[in-house]
Short mmCIF file of C-alpha atoms in Angstrom, two decimals:
data_model
loop_
_atom_site.label_atom_id
_atom_site.label_comp_id
_atom_site.label_asym_id
_atom_site.label_seq_id
_atom_site.Cartn_x
_atom_site.Cartn_y
_atom_site.Cartn_z
CA MET A 1 36.42 29.85 -120.32
CA ASN A 2 38.58 27.61 -122.46
CA ARG A 3 38.56 24.62 -120.13
CA PRO A 4 37.04 21.32 -121.20
CA LEU A 5 33.77 20.30 -119.60
CA TYR A 6 33.43 16.73 -118.36
CA VAL A 7 29.83 15.55 -118.02
CA PHE A 8 29.25 12.41 -115.97
CA TYR A 9 26.27 10.23 -116.79
CA GLY A 10 25.28 6.57 -116.79
CA ASP A 11 21.93 4.83 -117.13
CA GLU A 12 22.57 3.42 -113.66
CA ILE A 13 21.03 6.59 -112.21
CA LEU A 14 17.69 5.58 -113.76
CA THR A 15 17.48 2.97 -110.99
CA TYR A 16 16.83 5.89 -108.61
CA TYR A 17 13.11 5.59 -109.27
CA PHE A 18 10.18 6.26 -106.96
CA GLY A 19 7.52 5.00 -109.35
CA PRO A 20 5.53 6.26 -112.36
CA SER A 21 3.34 8.73 -110.44
CA HIS A 22 6.17 10.37 -108.49
CA PRO A 23 7.33 13.82 -109.74
CA PHE A 24 11.04 12.98 -109.43
CA ASN A 25 12.19 11.02 -112.46
CA GLN A 26 15.78 10.77 -113.69
CA LYS A 27 14.63 10.27 -117.28
CA ARG A 28 14.87 14.06 -117.63
CA VAL A 29 18.61 13.77 -116.91
CA LYS A 30 19.07 11.21 -119.68
CA LEU A 31 17.20 13.45 -122.12
CA SER A 32 19.22 16.49 -121.09
CA VAL A 33 22.44 14.60 -121.81
CA ASP A 34 20.94 13.42 -125.11
CA LEU A 35 20.30 17.07 -125.96
CA MET A 36 23.91 17.97 -125.16
CA LYS A 37 25.01 15.18 -127.51
CA ASP A 38 22.68 16.25 -130.31
CA LEU A 39 23.86 19.86 -129.95
CA GLY A 40 27.43 18.69 -130.56
CA LEU A 41 28.70 19.57 -127.10
CA PHE A 42 31.00 16.54 -127.04
CA SER A 43 32.44 16.92 -130.53
CA HIS A 44 35.38 19.04 -129.36
CA LYS A 45 37.37 19.05 -126.11
CA ASN A 46 34.40 18.21 -123.88
CA GLN A 47 33.77 14.64 -122.77
CA LEU A 48 30.82 12.52 -121.69
CA LEU A 49 32.11 9.99 -119.17
CA PRO A 50 30.65 6.92 -117.44
CA ILE A 51 30.03 6.82 -113.72
CA ARG A 52 30.97 4.63 -110.77
CA GLN A 53 29.14 3.65 -107.62
CA ALA A 54 30.28 5.28 -104.39
CA SER A 55 31.20 3.16 -101.40
CA ILE A 56 29.47 3.09 -98.03
CA GLU A 57 32.64 4.55 -96.56
CA GLU A 58 32.37 7.54 -98.88
CA ALA A 59 28.73 8.08 -97.94
CA LEU A 60 29.79 8.11 -94.29
CA ALA A 61 31.88 11.21 -94.95
CA PHE A 62 28.63 13.13 -94.35
CA HIS A 63 25.91 10.74 -93.24
CA GLN A 64 25.61 9.09 -89.85
CA GLU A 65 26.39 5.37 -89.68
CA LYS A 66 23.06 4.66 -87.98
CA TYR A 67 21.22 6.17 -90.95
CA ILE A 68 23.23 4.18 -93.51
CA ASN A 69 22.59 0.98 -91.54
CA PHE A 70 18.88 1.81 -91.59
CA LEU A 71 18.95 2.25 -95.38
CA GLN A 72 20.73 -1.07 -95.80
CA GLU A 73 17.82 -2.78 -94.07
CA VAL A 74 15.07 -0.74 -95.71
CA GLU A 75 16.29 -1.32 -99.26
CA LYS A 76 15.77 -5.07 -98.87
CA THR A 77 11.99 -4.63 -99.04
CA GLY A 78 11.39 -0.99 -99.99
CA ASP A 79 8.01 -0.85 -98.32
CA ILE A 80 8.09 2.30 -96.16
CA TYR A 81 8.41 6.05 -96.58
CA LEU A 82 11.72 7.55 -95.57
CA ASP A 83 10.16 10.85 -94.50
CA GLN A 84 6.65 12.24 -94.04
CA GLY A 85 5.45 11.08 -97.45
CA ASP A 86 7.63 12.66 -100.15
CA THR A 87 10.39 10.06 -100.33
CA PRO A 88 9.33 6.42 -100.58
CA SER A 89 11.89 3.69 -100.18
CA PHE A 90 12.24 1.07 -102.91
CA ARG A 91 14.21 -2.11 -103.38
CA GLY A 92 17.85 -1.16 -103.86
CA CYS A 93 17.29 2.49 -102.91
CA LEU A 94 20.66 2.78 -101.18
CA GLN A 95 22.48 1.18 -104.10
CA ALA A 96 20.76 3.55 -106.54
CA SER A 97 21.69 6.52 -104.37
CA LEU A 98 25.33 5.43 -104.30
CA TRP A 99 25.46 5.65 -108.11
CA ILE A 100 24.45 9.31 -107.91
CA VAL A 101 27.03 9.98 -105.21
CA GLY A 102 29.69 8.17 -107.23
CA ALA A 103 29.03 10.31 -110.28
CA THR A 104 29.40 13.46 -108.19
CA LEU A 105 32.63 12.20 -106.65
CA GLN A 106 34.03 11.43 -110.10
CA ALA A 107 33.18 14.98 -111.12
CA LEU A 108 34.88 16.26 -107.97
CA ASP A 109 38.00 14.23 -108.72
CA ALA A 110 38.10 15.64 -112.26
CA VAL A 111 37.83 19.22 -111.02
CA LEU A 112 40.58 18.79 -108.43
CA THR A 113 43.03 16.67 -110.45
CA GLU A 114 42.53 17.89 -114.01
CA SER A 115 42.15 21.33 -115.52
CA VAL A 116 38.44 20.92 -116.31
CA TYR A 117 34.96 21.95 -115.27
CA ALA A 118 32.72 19.01 -114.34
CA PHE A 119 28.94 18.52 -114.33
CA ASN A 120 26.79 15.75 -112.88
CA PRO A 121 23.26 16.69 -114.00
CA GLY A 122 21.90 13.70 -112.07
CA GLY A 123 23.23 15.02 -108.77
CA GLY A 124 22.36 17.86 -106.44
CA LEU A 125 20.18 15.93 -103.97
CA HIS A 126 20.47 18.69 -101.42
CA HIS A 127 17.62 17.93 -99.00
CA ALA A 128 19.06 14.77 -97.40
CA HIS A 129 20.35 15.43 -93.88
CA ARG A 130 23.14 13.63 -92.06
CA TYR A 131 20.63 11.38 -90.34
CA ARG A 132 17.52 11.28 -92.55
CA ALA A 133 16.05 11.49 -96.05
CA SER A 134 13.93 14.41 -97.19
CA GLY A 135 12.35 15.90 -100.28
CA PHE A 136 13.10 13.09 -102.78
CA CYS A 137 16.72 12.94 -101.54
CA ILE A 138 18.11 9.82 -99.84
CA LEU A 139 21.84 10.64 -99.84
CA ASN A 140 23.25 14.15 -100.13
CA ASP A 141 25.86 13.89 -102.87
CA ALA A 142 26.73 17.59 -102.68
CA ALA A 143 27.47 17.44 -98.96
CA ILE A 144 29.45 14.22 -99.33
CA ALA A 145 31.55 15.81 -102.08
CA LEU A 146 32.24 18.88 -99.95
CA GLU A 147 33.41 16.73 -97.04
CA ILE A 148 35.62 14.60 -99.27
CA ALA A 149 37.11 17.69 -100.91
CA ARG A 150 38.16 18.84 -97.45
CA ARG A 151 39.37 15.47 -96.12
CA LYS A 152 40.94 13.89 -99.20
CA TYR A 153 42.17 16.92 -101.11
CA GLY A 154 42.84 19.34 -98.26
CA ILE A 155 40.45 22.02 -99.48
CA ASN A 156 40.41 24.59 -96.68
CA LYS A 157 37.86 27.00 -98.15
CA ALA A 158 34.96 26.04 -100.41
CA ALA A 159 31.88 27.84 -101.66
CA TYR A 160 28.52 26.18 -102.24
CA ILE A 161 25.91 28.00 -104.31
CA ASP A 162 22.37 26.64 -104.54
CA ILE A 163 19.95 28.05 -107.13
CA ASP A 164 17.27 25.37 -106.79
CA VAL A 165 13.83 26.86 -106.12
CA HIS A 166 13.77 24.90 -102.84
CA HIS A 167 16.12 25.83 -100.01
CA GLY A 168 19.07 23.43 -99.86
CA ASP A 169 18.49 22.65 -96.21
CA GLY A 170 20.55 19.46 -96.03
CA VAL A 171 23.73 21.29 -97.01
CA PHE A 172 22.88 24.57 -95.30
CA TYR A 173 22.23 23.14 -91.84
CA GLY A 174 24.69 20.29 -92.25
CA PHE A 175 27.52 22.84 -92.31
CA TYR A 176 25.87 25.67 -90.38
CA ALA A 177 28.77 26.12 -87.96
CA GLU A 178 31.57 25.22 -90.39
CA ASP A 179 33.78 28.21 -91.13
CA TRP A 180 35.48 26.61 -94.15
CA LEU A 181 32.27 26.62 -96.21
CA LEU A 182 30.53 29.67 -97.64
CA ASP A 183 26.90 28.72 -98.40
CA LEU A 184 24.86 31.01 -100.66
CA ASP A 185 21.27 29.90 -101.25
CA LEU A 186 18.86 31.62 -103.66
CA HIS A 187 15.36 30.13 -103.46
CA GLN A 188 11.63 30.75 -103.19
CA ASP A 189 10.58 32.06 -99.79
CA GLY A 190 10.25 29.17 -97.34
CA ARG A 191 6.94 30.57 -96.08
CA THR A 192 5.45 29.57 -99.43
CA LEU A 193 7.33 26.39 -100.36
CA PHE A 194 8.96 23.19 -99.06
CA PRO A 195 11.06 22.75 -96.96
CA GLY A 196 9.87 25.85 -95.15
CA THR A 197 13.37 27.03 -94.27
CA GLY A 198 16.07 29.38 -95.51
CA PHE A 199 15.42 32.78 -93.98
CA VAL A 200 17.55 35.92 -94.03
CA GLN A 201 18.11 35.79 -90.27
CA GLU A 202 19.99 32.47 -90.56
CA ILE A 203 23.60 33.50 -91.16
CA GLY A 204 25.59 30.76 -89.44
CA GLU A 205 26.98 30.50 -85.93
CA GLY A 206 30.29 30.55 -84.12
CA GLY A 207 33.20 31.00 -86.49
CA ALA A 208 30.82 30.58 -89.43
CA LEU A 209 28.72 33.61 -88.50
CA GLY A 210 28.06 35.54 -91.70
CA LEU A 211 29.16 32.69 -93.99
CA LYS A 212 25.65 31.27 -94.51
CA ARG A 213 23.51 33.56 -96.62
CA ASN A 214 19.92 33.00 -97.71
CA ILE A 215 18.18 35.06 -100.37
CA PRO A 216 14.50 34.07 -100.29
CA LEU A 217 12.48 35.32 -103.25
CA ALA A 218 8.78 36.11 -103.37
CA PRO A 219 6.56 33.95 -105.60
CA GLY A 220 6.62 35.33 -109.12
CA ALA A 221 10.20 36.61 -108.88
CA SER A 222 11.68 36.76 -112.37
CA ASP A 223 15.00 37.13 -114.17
CA ASP A 224 15.43 40.69 -112.91
CA SER A 225 15.21 39.58 -109.27
CA ALA A 226 17.53 36.63 -109.84
CA MET A 227 20.22 38.75 -111.47
CA TYR A 228 19.92 41.50 -108.87
CA ALA A 229 20.47 38.99 -106.06
CA TRP A 230 23.37 37.41 -107.94
CA ARG A 231 25.15 40.72 -108.55
CA GLU A 232 24.52 42.14 -105.09
CA VAL A 233 25.14 39.07 -102.93
CA ILE A 234 26.59 36.05 -104.68
CA GLU A 235 29.33 37.64 -106.80
CA PRO A 236 30.72 39.90 -104.03
CA SER A 237 30.46 37.11 -101.44
CA ILE A 238 32.57 34.79 -103.58
CA ARG A 239 35.15 37.50 -104.19
CA GLU A 240 35.32 38.35 -100.50
CA PHE A 241 35.63 34.73 -99.30
CA LYS A 242 38.09 33.61 -101.99
CA PRO A 243 37.28 29.87 -101.99
CA GLU A 244 39.65 27.23 -103.32
CA MET A 245 36.78 25.54 -105.17
CA ILE A 246 33.13 26.24 -106.03
CA VAL A 247 30.22 23.80 -106.10
CA MET A 248 26.96 25.00 -107.66
CA GLN A 249 23.69 23.11 -107.42
CA CYS A 250 21.73 24.00 -110.57
CA GLY A 251 18.16 23.00 -109.83
CA ALA A 252 15.95 24.01 -112.76
CA ASP A 253 12.67 24.32 -110.88
CA ALA A 254 12.79 28.11 -110.55
CA HIS A 255 11.99 28.24 -114.29
CA TYR A 256 8.48 29.44 -115.02
CA GLY A 257 5.95 26.67 -115.48
CA ASP A 258 7.42 24.28 -112.93
CA PRO A 259 4.47 22.43 -111.36
CA LEU A 260 5.95 22.38 -107.85
CA ALA A 261 7.02 26.02 -107.50
CA MET A 262 6.13 29.63 -108.26
CA LEU A 263 9.19 31.50 -109.54
CA SER A 264 9.40 32.83 -113.09
CA TRP A 265 12.97 32.58 -114.31
CA SER A 266 13.79 31.97 -117.96
CA ASN A 267 16.81 30.22 -119.44
CA ASN A 268 18.51 33.62 -119.53
CA THR A 269 19.07 33.38 -115.79
CA TYR A 270 20.64 29.92 -116.02
CA THR A 271 22.88 31.10 -118.86
CA ASN A 272 23.90 34.27 -117.02
CA PHE A 273 24.58 32.41 -113.78
CA ALA A 274 26.67 29.80 -115.59
CA ARG A 275 28.74 32.43 -117.37
CA SER A 276 29.32 34.39 -114.19
CA ILE A 277 30.26 31.41 -112.02
CA ALA A 278 32.70 30.09 -114.61
CA GLU A 279 34.33 33.52 -114.83
CA LEU A 280 34.45 33.80 -111.03
CA SER A 281 36.04 30.36 -110.76
CA GLU A 282 38.75 31.42 -113.19
CA GLU A 283 39.33 34.67 -111.34
CA ILE A 284 39.45 33.20 -107.84
CA CYS A 285 40.13 29.44 -107.73
CA ASN A 286 41.88 28.41 -110.94
CA GLY A 287 38.67 27.19 -112.59
CA ARG A 288 37.80 24.65 -109.90
CA LEU A 289 34.08 24.46 -110.60
CA LEU A 290 31.78 21.51 -109.93
CA LEU A 291 28.22 21.73 -111.27
CA LEU A 292 25.33 19.56 -110.12
CA GLY A 293 21.73 19.17 -111.24
CA GLY A 294 18.83 19.19 -108.82
CA GLY A 295 15.11 19.86 -109.05
CA GLY A 296 13.13 20.55 -112.18
CA TYR A 297 9.73 18.93 -112.49
CA LYS A 298 8.68 20.14 -115.91
CA PRO A 299 11.03 17.88 -117.89
CA SER A 300 11.50 20.23 -120.84
CA ASN A 301 12.58 23.02 -118.48
CA ALA A 302 15.21 20.84 -116.84
CA CYS A 303 16.56 19.51 -120.14
CA LEU A 304 16.95 22.95 -121.66
CA ALA A 305 18.30 24.70 -118.57
CA TRP A 306 21.02 22.10 -118.01
CA ALA A 307 21.95 22.10 -121.68
CA ALA A 308 22.15 25.90 -121.54
CA ILE A 309 24.49 25.71 -118.53
CA ALA A 310 26.72 23.13 -120.22
CA LEU A 311 26.93 25.14 -123.43
CA THR A 312 27.68 28.37 -121.58
CA VAL A 313 30.54 27.11 -119.42
CA SER A 314 31.97 25.55 -122.60
CA GLY A 315 31.95 28.96 -124.27
CA GLN A 316 29.30 27.96 -126.80
CA GLU A 317 26.10 29.75 -127.80
CA ALA A 318 22.72 28.06 -127.86
CA PRO A 319 21.41 27.59 -131.41
CA ASP A 320 18.22 29.24 -132.61
CA SER A 321 16.38 25.92 -132.72
CA LEU A 322 16.66 22.48 -131.15
CA PRO A 323 17.69 19.44 -133.20
CA ASP A 324 14.75 17.53 -134.69
CA SER A 325 16.39 14.29 -133.55
CA TRP A 326 16.16 15.35 -129.93
CA THR A 327 12.67 16.81 -130.22
CA GLU A 328 11.42 13.42 -131.40
CA LYS A 329 13.13 11.64 -128.49
CA PHE A 330 11.50 14.01 -126.05
CA LYS A 331 8.03 13.65 -127.59
CA GLU A 332 8.34 9.88 -127.47
CA ALA A 333 9.36 9.98 -123.80
CA TYR A 334 6.83 12.50 -122.51
CA GLY A 335 4.05 12.74 -125.07
CA TYR A 336 4.31 16.47 -125.70
CA SER A 337 6.53 18.73 -127.77
CA PRO A 338 9.30 20.67 -126.02
CA PRO A 339 9.95 24.35 -126.80
CA GLU A 340 11.55 25.01 -130.16
CA SER A 341 14.59 26.74 -128.67
CA ILE A 342 16.64 27.23 -125.52
CA LEU A 343 16.47 30.96 -126.24
CA GLU A 344 13.65 32.79 -124.45
CA PRO A 345 12.59 36.38 -123.71
CA GLU A 346 13.75 37.71 -120.37
CA THR A 347 11.15 37.84 -117.62
CA GLN A 348 10.56 40.90 -115.45
CA ASP A 349 8.33 41.74 -112.50
CA PRO A 350 8.85 45.19 -110.91
CA ARG A 351 6.79 44.26 -107.83
CA THR A 352 8.86 41.25 -106.88
CA LEU A 353 12.07 43.07 -107.82
CA GLN A 354 11.31 45.64 -105.12
CA SER A 355 10.79 42.80 -102.65
CA THR A 356 14.12 41.25 -103.66
CA GLN A 357 15.91 44.56 -103.25
CA LYS A 358 14.52 44.89 -99.73
CA THR A 359 15.54 41.31 -98.88
CA VAL A 360 19.08 41.94 -100.09
CA GLN A 361 19.31 45.18 -98.12
CA ASN A 362 18.15 43.39 -94.97
CA LEU A 363 20.69 40.59 -95.47
CA LYS A 364 23.55 43.03 -95.98
CA ALA A 365 22.54 45.06 -92.92
CA LEU A 366 22.28 41.95 -90.76
CA ILE A 367 25.69 40.65 -91.77
CA GLN A 368 27.23 44.08 -91.27
CA SER A 369 25.74 44.43 -87.79
CA ARG A 370 26.65 40.91 -86.64
CA ILE A 371 30.19 40.50 -87.90
CA THR A 372 31.60 44.04 -87.90
CA PRO A 373 33.45 44.91 -84.67
CA SER A 374 31.89 47.82 -82.81
#
């Protein structure tokens, strides 16, 4: 893992703002990038780069024109909800969303035209569907990037991995019948969490049968469950499919203490996943790896998890303690002290590990029975 890492960030993404009482706030992204700076991530070959705004035409690579036209009208006043109550509109909401998409497309361009990894921690808005908003997500930057990778760059096989605690339904169902995309989604069981989807039985259709794989985890599932699912499903699936590029949505809301979810991962899982996916990208697709942010509603969890991912793919170790300069910035922004270190004890839960093992066995058996010729 000797490639440079390009991180894309601009304060323009702070305009994606639902109000002071809403749980989704991009200030956590700014503070995560500040932590990367204060840890010296950009003092060597790695770069922090500004972002651009995507065009309407680029958004239409995934989204329906009728939906984009609707957003163009709605953003003039910003006085309605875009879904059943999670995603309010606001003045300029489409323009703000296009900044997030633009940052992801810049990261995509870097991955496919330069020998680098790329990370947009402000991206990963995976709930938006082709025709509607959902779950704090107005435009689906991940899905747009996947479509543009195929159309502009001729990518014939891509893999999308989603480790957000919430099922990435916008991407999963948006490409459910597409045989060029392997979708691997590790999340809290949809029977216990929004959006209520992402079950083992959903494995794609038509030529994509077996290429959509959900691994729902029971509430309380810890590092041991996460790593078991990764080793047993995600790693072998990537090796079997042999994608030409990998996109990973790195939502940080599966970390213990997140107020909107019930999994119990530590930063060890994010570090281990980052190391593994970087190694897999080198082994299989010449290091073509695009990383995106996502959920994470305890700000300190998101900041530390994304910094851990950035350090790991850069081949750097997390220090024993966080810089005082950053700790003060965080306290000023949020009014409480963050943890003293990225480093944490591993979490384990034998009960939920057994549940995860059963889920993985069921998924493997289903895929074997549905796609193996009799």
